[in-house]
mmCIF file of C-alpha atoms in Angstrom:
data_model
loop_
_atom_site.group_PDB
_atom_site.id
_atom_site.type_symbol
_atom_site.label_atom_id
_atom_site.label_comp_id
_atom_site.label_asym_id
_atom_site.label_seq_id
_atom_site.Cartn_x
_atom_site.Cartn_y
_atom_site.Cartn_z
ATOM 1 C CA MET A 399 32.527 29.197 -32.702
ATOM 2 C CA ARG A 400 30.208 27.700 -30.228
ATOM 3 C CA ILE A 401 27.109 25.798 -32.172
ATOM 4 C CA ALA A 402 24.080 26.846 -30.074
ATOM 5 C CA LEU A 403 21.881 23.838 -29.064
ATOM 6 C CA ALA A 404 17.901 23.590 -30.617
ATOM 7 C CA VAL A 405 15.687 24.280 -27.096
ATOM 8 C CA THR A 406 12.901 22.156 -27.215
ATOM 9 C CA THR A 407 9.421 23.457 -26.157
ATOM 10 C CA LEU A 408 7.708 20.960 -23.851
ATOM 11 C CA ARG A 409 4.400 21.462 -22.995
ATOM 12 C CA ALA A 410 3.484 22.043 -19.290
ATOM 13 C CA ALA A 411 0.965 21.762 -16.414
ATOM 14 C CA ILE A 412 2.534 23.157 -13.207
ATOM 15 C CA GLY A 413 0.883 24.462 -10.386
ATOM 16 C CA ALA A 414 2.094 27.719 -9.176
ATOM 17 C CA TYR A 415 3.526 27.383 -5.782
ATOM 18 C CA PRO A 416 6.002 29.646 -3.665
ATOM 19 C CA GLU A 417 8.559 26.631 -4.823
ATOM 20 C CA THR A 418 7.796 26.567 -8.500
ATOM 21 C CA ALA A 419 7.503 30.492 -9.017
ATOM 22 C CA ALA A 420 11.591 30.762 -10.517
ATOM 23 C CA LEU A 421 9.992 28.064 -13.029
ATOM 24 C CA LEU A 422 6.945 29.583 -14.150
ATOM 25 C CA GLU A 423 8.332 32.792 -14.231
ATOM 26 C CA GLY A 424 11.673 32.106 -16.564
ATOM 27 C CA ARG A 425 13.736 33.640 -13.702
ATOM 28 C CA VAL A 426 15.373 29.203 -14.622
ATOM 29 C CA GLY A 427 16.785 28.916 -17.229
ATOM 30 C CA SER A 428 18.243 26.165 -19.674
ATOM 31 C CA ASP A 429 19.652 25.509 -22.703
ATOM 32 C CA LEU A 430 18.187 22.747 -23.341
ATOM 33 C CA LEU A 431 14.394 23.072 -23.123
ATOM 34 C CA ALA A 432 11.770 25.765 -22.635
ATOM 35 C CA LEU A 433 8.290 24.969 -20.862
ATOM 36 C CA ASP A 434 5.194 26.168 -22.337
ATOM 37 C CA ASN A 435 3.094 25.972 -18.972
ATOM 38 C CA ILE A 436 -0.994 26.213 -19.053
ATOM 39 C CA ARG A 437 -1.910 27.691 -16.116
ATOM 40 C CA HIS A 438 -4.641 25.882 -14.662
ATOM 41 C CA THR A 439 -6.807 26.920 -11.096
ATOM 42 C CA PRO A 440 -6.883 24.529 -8.979
ATOM 43 C CA PRO A 441 -3.992 22.177 -10.628
ATOM 44 C CA SER A 442 -6.284 19.721 -10.274
ATOM 45 C CA LYS A 443 -8.147 21.164 -13.548
ATOM 46 C CA ALA A 444 -5.376 19.647 -15.725
ATOM 47 C CA PHE A 445 -5.368 16.013 -13.823
ATOM 48 C CA PRO A 446 -8.519 14.863 -16.474
ATOM 49 C CA ALA A 447 -6.912 15.994 -19.658
ATOM 50 C CA MET A 448 -3.235 14.357 -18.375
ATOM 51 C CA VAL A 449 -4.984 11.224 -18.151
ATOM 52 C CA ARG A 450 -7.456 10.555 -20.923
ATOM 53 C CA GLN A 451 -5.447 12.762 -23.562
ATOM 54 C CA SER A 452 -1.797 12.879 -22.635
ATOM 55 C CA ALA A 453 -2.816 16.298 -23.196
ATOM 56 C CA PHE A 454 0.961 17.592 -21.543
ATOM 57 C CA GLU A 455 4.207 16.429 -21.578
ATOM 58 C CA VAL A 456 4.862 17.252 -17.834
ATOM 59 C CA SER A 457 2.394 17.681 -15.943
ATOM 60 C CA GLU A 458 1.325 18.038 -12.188
ATOM 61 C CA MET A 459 -0.532 15.001 -11.157
ATOM 62 C CA ALA A 460 -2.427 13.677 -7.750
ATOM 63 C CA ILE A 461 -0.543 10.415 -6.256
ATOM 64 C CA ALA A 462 -4.148 8.735 -6.136
ATOM 65 C CA THR A 463 -4.677 9.798 -9.775
ATOM 66 C CA PHE A 464 -1.309 8.922 -10.986
ATOM 67 C CA LEU A 465 -1.416 4.886 -8.764
ATOM 68 C CA MET A 466 -5.011 4.532 -10.956
ATOM 69 C CA ALA A 467 -3.738 5.865 -14.017
ATOM 70 C CA LYS A 468 -0.515 3.882 -14.241
ATOM 71 C CA ALA A 469 -2.801 0.493 -13.099
ATOM 72 C CA TYR A 470 -4.822 0.947 -16.034
ATOM 73 C CA GLY A 471 -2.189 1.209 -17.694
ATOM 74 C CA LYS A 472 -1.642 5.109 -19.268
ATOM 75 C CA PRO A 473 1.548 5.864 -20.610
ATOM 76 C CA MET A 474 3.025 8.401 -17.560
ATOM 77 C CA VAL A 475 6.226 7.890 -15.764
ATOM 78 C CA LEU A 476 6.451 9.592 -12.161
ATOM 79 C CA LEU A 477 9.475 12.007 -11.706
ATOM 80 C CA PRO A 478 10.873 12.258 -7.886
ATOM 81 C CA VAL A 479 9.389 15.451 -7.018
ATOM 82 C CA VAL A 480 6.626 16.551 -4.726
ATOM 83 C CA LEU A 481 4.643 20.257 -5.192
ATOM 84 C CA ALA A 482 2.008 19.526 -2.397
ATOM 85 C CA GLU A 483 2.069 17.250 0.870
ATOM 86 C CA ARG A 484 0.340 17.937 3.934
ATOM 87 C CA ALA A 485 -1.200 16.268 6.669
ATOM 88 C CA GLN A 486 -4.540 15.596 5.942
ATOM 89 C CA GLU A 487 -6.713 15.154 9.288
ATOM 90 C CA SER A 488 -8.268 19.461 9.251
ATOM 91 C CA ALA A 489 -10.028 18.494 5.982
ATOM 92 C CA LEU A 490 -12.217 15.600 7.742
ATOM 93 C CA LEU A 491 -15.368 18.122 8.920
ATOM 94 C CA THR A 492 -18.138 18.115 11.071
ATOM 95 C CA ALA A 493 -21.675 20.150 11.551
ATOM 96 C CA ILE A 494 -20.616 22.122 14.747
ATOM 97 C CA ASP A 495 -23.507 21.508 16.768
ATOM 98 C CA GLY A 496 -23.988 17.582 15.449
ATOM 99 C CA PRO A 497 -23.651 14.078 17.548
ATOM 100 C CA VAL A 498 -19.600 13.179 16.232
ATOM 101 C CA ARG A 499 -17.470 13.782 18.979
ATOM 102 C CA GLY A 500 -14.251 12.166 17.233
ATOM 103 C CA PRO A 501 -13.120 9.550 14.413
ATOM 104 C CA ALA A 502 -15.710 6.451 16.367
ATOM 105 C CA ASP A 503 -18.696 8.151 16.027
ATOM 106 C CA LEU A 504 -18.732 7.596 12.263
ATOM 107 C CA ALA A 505 -18.741 3.867 12.444
ATOM 108 C CA GLY A 506 -21.582 3.015 9.792
ATOM 109 C CA ALA A 507 -22.134 6.567 9.204
ATOM 110 C CA PRO A 508 -22.693 8.792 5.737
ATOM 111 C CA ILE A 509 -19.743 10.849 4.618
ATOM 112 C CA ALA A 510 -19.624 13.108 1.767
ATOM 113 C CA VAL A 511 -16.523 13.911 -0.257
ATOM 114 C CA ARG A 512 -16.270 15.324 -4.117
ATOM 115 C CA ALA A 513 -14.794 12.379 -5.832
ATOM 116 C CA TYR A 514 -14.057 8.799 -4.404
ATOM 117 C CA SER A 515 -11.228 8.778 -5.889
ATOM 118 C CA GLN A 516 -9.914 12.153 -4.147
ATOM 119 C CA THR A 517 -6.139 12.282 -3.034
ATOM 120 C CA THR A 518 -7.410 13.517 0.799
ATOM 121 C CA GLY A 519 -10.172 11.261 0.964
ATOM 122 C CA MET A 520 -7.677 8.394 0.024
ATOM 123 C CA TRP A 521 -5.607 9.401 2.823
ATOM 124 C CA LEU A 522 -8.443 10.128 5.126
ATOM 125 C CA ARG A 523 -10.288 6.754 4.411
ATOM 126 C CA GLY A 524 -6.687 4.877 5.005
ATOM 127 C CA SER A 525 -6.278 6.289 8.711
ATOM 128 C CA LEU A 526 -9.778 6.106 9.816
ATOM 129 C CA ALA A 527 -9.079 1.953 8.864
ATOM 130 C CA GLU A 528 -6.096 1.948 10.053
ATOM 131 C CA PHE A 529 -6.218 3.967 13.356
ATOM 132 C CA HIS A 530 -9.752 3.780 14.133
ATOM 133 C CA GLY A 531 -11.139 0.475 12.711
ATOM 134 C CA ILE A 532 -13.466 2.144 10.197
ATOM 135 C CA ARG A 533 -13.135 0.375 6.903
ATOM 136 C CA ALA A 534 -14.176 2.100 3.817
ATOM 137 C CA ASP A 535 -16.565 -0.707 2.855
ATOM 138 C CA THR A 536 -18.252 -1.012 5.894
ATOM 139 C CA GLN A 537 -19.319 3.273 5.077
ATOM 140 C CA ARG A 538 -22.108 5.167 3.331
ATOM 141 C CA TRP A 539 -20.483 7.457 1.325
ATOM 142 C CA THR A 540 -21.586 10.087 -1.145
ATOM 143 C CA THR A 541 -19.652 11.039 -4.119
ATOM 144 C CA PHE A 542 -20.521 14.358 -6.817
ATOM 145 C CA GLU A 543 -17.820 13.815 -9.209
ATOM 146 C CA ASP A 544 -16.345 11.445 -11.638
ATOM 147 C CA ALA A 545 -12.885 10.056 -11.174
ATOM 148 C CA HIS A 546 -10.210 11.772 -13.573
ATOM 149 C CA VAL A 547 -9.379 8.083 -14.960
ATOM 150 C CA PRO A 548 -12.728 7.483 -16.816
ATOM 151 C CA GLU A 549 -12.246 3.559 -16.786
ATOM 152 C CA PHE A 550 -12.609 3.592 -12.802
ATOM 153 C CA MET A 551 -15.889 3.408 -11.153
ATOM 154 C CA ASP A 552 -17.473 3.928 -8.391
ATOM 155 C CA PRO A 553 -16.802 0.745 -5.832
ATOM 156 C CA PRO A 554 -21.029 -0.840 -4.642
ATOM 157 C CA TRP A 555 -20.472 1.419 -1.104
ATOM 158 C CA VAL A 556 -20.834 4.725 -2.497
ATOM 159 C CA THR A 557 -23.918 6.284 -4.555
ATOM 160 C CA ARG A 558 -23.779 9.702 -6.367
ATOM 161 C CA GLY A 559 -25.295 12.720 -4.749
ATOM 162 C CA THR A 560 -28.674 14.139 -6.012
ATOM 163 C CA PRO A 561 -29.387 17.357 -8.064
ATOM 164 C CA GLY A 562 -29.571 19.413 -5.088
ATOM 165 C CA GLN A 563 -27.470 18.303 -2.962
ATOM 166 C CA ASP A 564 -23.877 19.466 -2.617
ATOM 167 C CA LEU A 565 -21.195 18.804 -0.410
ATOM 168 C CA LEU A 566 -21.294 21.437 2.025
ATOM 169 C CA ALA A 567 -24.985 21.589 2.285
ATOM 170 C CA MET A 568 -24.830 17.887 3.504
ATOM 171 C CA THR A 569 -21.831 18.111 5.804
ATOM 172 C CA ARG A 570 -23.910 21.502 7.499
ATOM 173 C CA SER A 571 -27.129 20.229 8.143
ATOM 174 C CA GLY A 572 -26.030 16.298 9.360
ATOM 175 C CA GLU A 573 -27.553 14.613 6.318
ATOM 176 C CA ALA A 574 -23.830 13.541 6.141
ATOM 177 C CA ALA A 575 -22.223 12.742 9.029
ATOM 178 C CA ALA A 576 -18.485 14.191 8.021
ATOM 179 C CA GLY A 577 -17.721 15.739 4.457
ATOM 180 C CA ILE A 578 -13.736 15.759 3.139
ATOM 181 C CA PHE A 579 -12.581 18.969 2.269
ATOM 182 C CA GLY A 580 -9.723 20.206 -0.274
ATOM 183 C CA ASN A 581 -6.921 22.463 0.139
ATOM 184 C CA ASP A 582 -9.660 25.101 0.583
ATOM 185 C CA LEU A 583 -11.871 24.574 3.831
ATOM 186 C CA PRO A 584 -15.282 26.107 4.529
ATOM 187 C CA ASP A 585 -16.096 27.742 7.697
ATOM 188 C CA GLY A 586 -18.648 27.082 9.874
ATOM 189 C CA LEU A 587 -18.064 23.323 10.398
ATOM 190 C CA ARG A 588 -15.559 21.528 13.013
ATOM 191 C CA THR A 589 -12.554 18.983 12.839
ATOM 192 C CA VAL A 590 -13.990 15.332 13.574
ATOM 193 C CA PHE A 591 -10.245 14.586 15.300
ATOM 194 C CA PRO A 592 -11.082 16.497 18.533
ATOM 195 C CA ASP A 593 -7.154 16.927 18.759
ATOM 196 C CA LEU A 594 -5.905 17.236 15.730
ATOM 197 C CA GLU A 595 -2.057 17.747 16.631
ATOM 198 C CA ALA A 596 -2.405 14.310 18.245
ATOM 199 C CA ALA A 597 -3.830 12.919 15.053
ATOM 200 C CA VAL A 598 -1.255 14.365 12.854
ATOM 201 C CA ALA A 599 1.636 13.180 14.782
ATOM 202 C CA GLN A 600 0.410 9.395 15.270
ATOM 203 C CA PHE A 601 -0.216 9.624 11.588
ATOM 204 C CA ARG A 602 3.919 10.703 11.207
ATOM 205 C CA ASP A 603 5.351 8.825 13.797
ATOM 206 C CA ARG A 604 4.080 5.498 12.528
ATOM 207 C CA HIS A 605 5.312 6.302 8.778
ATOM 208 C CA GLY A 606 8.031 8.530 9.062
ATOM 209 C CA PHE A 607 6.128 11.131 6.642
ATOM 210 C CA ILE A 608 3.436 13.887 5.655
ATOM 211 C CA PRO A 609 1.357 12.744 3.611
ATOM 212 C CA VAL A 610 2.230 13.564 0.031
ATOM 213 C CA ASN A 611 -1.294 15.168 -2.193
ATOM 214 C CA HIS A 612 0.814 16.112 -5.774
ATOM 215 C CA LEU A 613 3.590 15.514 -7.636
ATOM 216 C CA VAL A 614 5.288 15.744 -10.792
ATOM 217 C CA VAL A 615 4.436 12.758 -14.085
ATOM 218 C CA ALA A 616 5.783 12.906 -17.583
ATOM 219 C CA ARG A 617 4.551 11.327 -21.460
ATOM 220 C CA ARG A 618 6.308 7.783 -21.347
ATOM 221 C CA ASP A 619 6.817 8.709 -25.108
ATOM 222 C CA VAL A 620 8.807 11.681 -24.034
ATOM 223 C CA ALA A 621 10.587 9.482 -21.549
ATOM 224 C CA ASP A 622 11.792 6.738 -23.815
ATOM 225 C CA ALA A 623 13.092 9.341 -27.058
ATOM 226 C CA ARG A 624 14.147 12.169 -24.640
ATOM 227 C CA PRO A 625 15.200 10.889 -21.279
ATOM 228 C CA GLU A 626 17.869 14.347 -21.076
ATOM 229 C CA LEU A 627 14.772 16.256 -21.350
ATOM 230 C CA LEU A 628 13.487 14.588 -17.773
ATOM 231 C CA VAL A 629 16.827 15.433 -16.101
ATOM 232 C CA GLU A 630 16.388 18.890 -17.226
ATOM 233 C CA VAL A 631 12.933 19.296 -15.828
ATOM 234 C CA MET A 632 14.397 17.853 -12.542
ATOM 235 C CA ARG A 633 17.206 20.787 -12.732
ATOM 236 C CA MET A 634 15.135 23.203 -13.630
ATOM 237 C CA LEU A 635 12.751 22.418 -10.290
ATOM 238 C CA ALA A 636 15.105 21.979 -7.598
ATOM 239 C CA ALA A 637 16.902 24.881 -9.399
ATOM 240 C CA SER A 638 13.574 26.754 -8.397
ATOM 241 C CA GLY A 639 13.454 25.202 -4.888
ATOM 242 C CA ALA A 640 10.605 22.418 -5.863
ATOM 243 C CA ARG A 641 10.826 19.163 -2.887
ATOM 244 C CA MET A 642 13.164 16.903 -4.627
ATOM 245 C CA HIS A 643 13.751 13.368 -3.500
ATOM 246 C CA THR A 644 14.420 10.203 -4.834
ATOM 247 C CA ARG A 645 13.042 6.553 -5.611
ATOM 248 C CA GLU A 646 14.097 5.446 -2.503
ATOM 249 C CA SER A 647 13.079 8.433 -0.175
ATOM 250 C CA LEU A 648 9.735 8.717 -1.669
ATOM 251 C CA ARG A 649 9.304 4.536 -1.546
ATOM 252 C CA PRO A 650 7.056 4.691 2.371
ATOM 253 C CA ALA A 651 5.102 7.209 0.998
ATOM 254 C CA LEU A 652 4.472 5.607 -2.414
ATOM 255 C CA ALA A 653 3.951 1.755 -0.765
ATOM 256 C CA LEU A 654 1.376 3.308 1.566
ATOM 257 C CA ALA A 655 -0.615 5.287 -1.172
ATOM 258 C CA ILE A 656 -0.944 1.741 -2.940
ATOM 259 C CA ARG A 657 -1.539 -0.203 -0.347
ATOM 260 C CA TYR A 658 -4.805 2.601 1.186
ATOM 261 C CA CYS A 659 -5.980 2.401 -2.726
ATOM 262 C CA THR A 660 -5.923 -1.287 -2.991
ATOM 263 C CA GLU A 661 -7.865 -1.885 0.544
ATOM 264 C CA GLN A 662 -10.243 0.972 -0.860
ATOM 265 C CA GLY A 663 -11.056 -0.234 -4.063
ATOM 266 C CA MET A 664 -9.567 2.765 -6.159
ATOM 267 C CA MET A 665 -7.400 0.368 -8.529
ATOM 268 C CA PRO A 666 -8.344 -2.894 -10.765
ATOM 269 C CA ARG A 667 -5.099 -4.663 -9.383
ATOM 270 C CA PRO A 668 -2.343 -3.984 -6.561
ATOM 271 C CA LEU A 669 0.806 -2.112 -7.794
ATOM 272 C CA SER A 670 4.263 -2.648 -6.788
ATOM 273 C CA VAL A 671 6.584 0.343 -6.044
ATOM 274 C CA GLU A 672 8.714 -0.737 -8.781
ATOM 275 C CA GLU A 673 6.163 -0.347 -10.866
ATOM 276 C CA ALA A 674 4.693 2.799 -10.117
ATOM 277 C CA TRP A 675 8.544 4.294 -11.281
ATOM 278 C CA GLU A 676 8.120 2.020 -14.364
ATOM 279 C CA GLY A 677 9.756 4.388 -17.470
ATOM 280 C CA LEU A 678 11.718 6.365 -15.082
ATOM 281 C CA PRO A 679 14.874 7.122 -17.261
ATOM 282 C CA ALA A 680 17.956 5.257 -14.960
ATOM 283 C CA ALA A 681 19.853 9.006 -14.943
ATOM 284 C CA ILE A 682 17.056 10.070 -12.974
ATOM 285 C CA GLN A 683 17.911 8.131 -9.116
#
């Protein structure tokens, strides 16, 4: 007689995408585990709870948030799964009738962003420095929210918006020469990059990948005590259609994100790529 194995339930926070639909709708089954998925819209709403309270055993996580959290010693383990990736250049916007005609016009100018730690901002600041010589610490940044990692304080070249200021209004009025937005782009602005396709190709041709926004992480205690559960999470995500990677295939993106975060004053110390993978079970390559 076959003995049924006990099913373990993991509390999860995974966003709804075409690649995760089968998993979240129960069309990918498992004899080993079930995911009690706590929906958050947008998924970034789950990040502070994961970083600050370890509220989930498996969670979606922005790459910048994860790297900052890892550098501050948060007990999280990175899984080689990409849930969101995109070119970032379309998120750097300016007033339609404003004087900015290209990235060079931003040198020394005020730029507004929701939070300095936002992943889209990290990738764009890195590109501005690398391709246009516009370093983060030479700009005047305005932010409106704290980082998900509570230990992080905005660097000295960043100021907090005052009551009544907001990202969209500052960008439309020209009070900010440009604004960095997220996945949902507002109307009534235009891109700083006059040739978006060329800017996207410049990054891709040099680095060989599209910038990674969201990955998947797990609590360190789960990885240590029940590594087979994380192997099963990976299997289920793959069966659902998520973009699976290996440690090696994600190395270029992790290495560049670490460099950008370090250059932009986002981490208390640099990490190595090997440290970023610390705690991942050996069975997951």
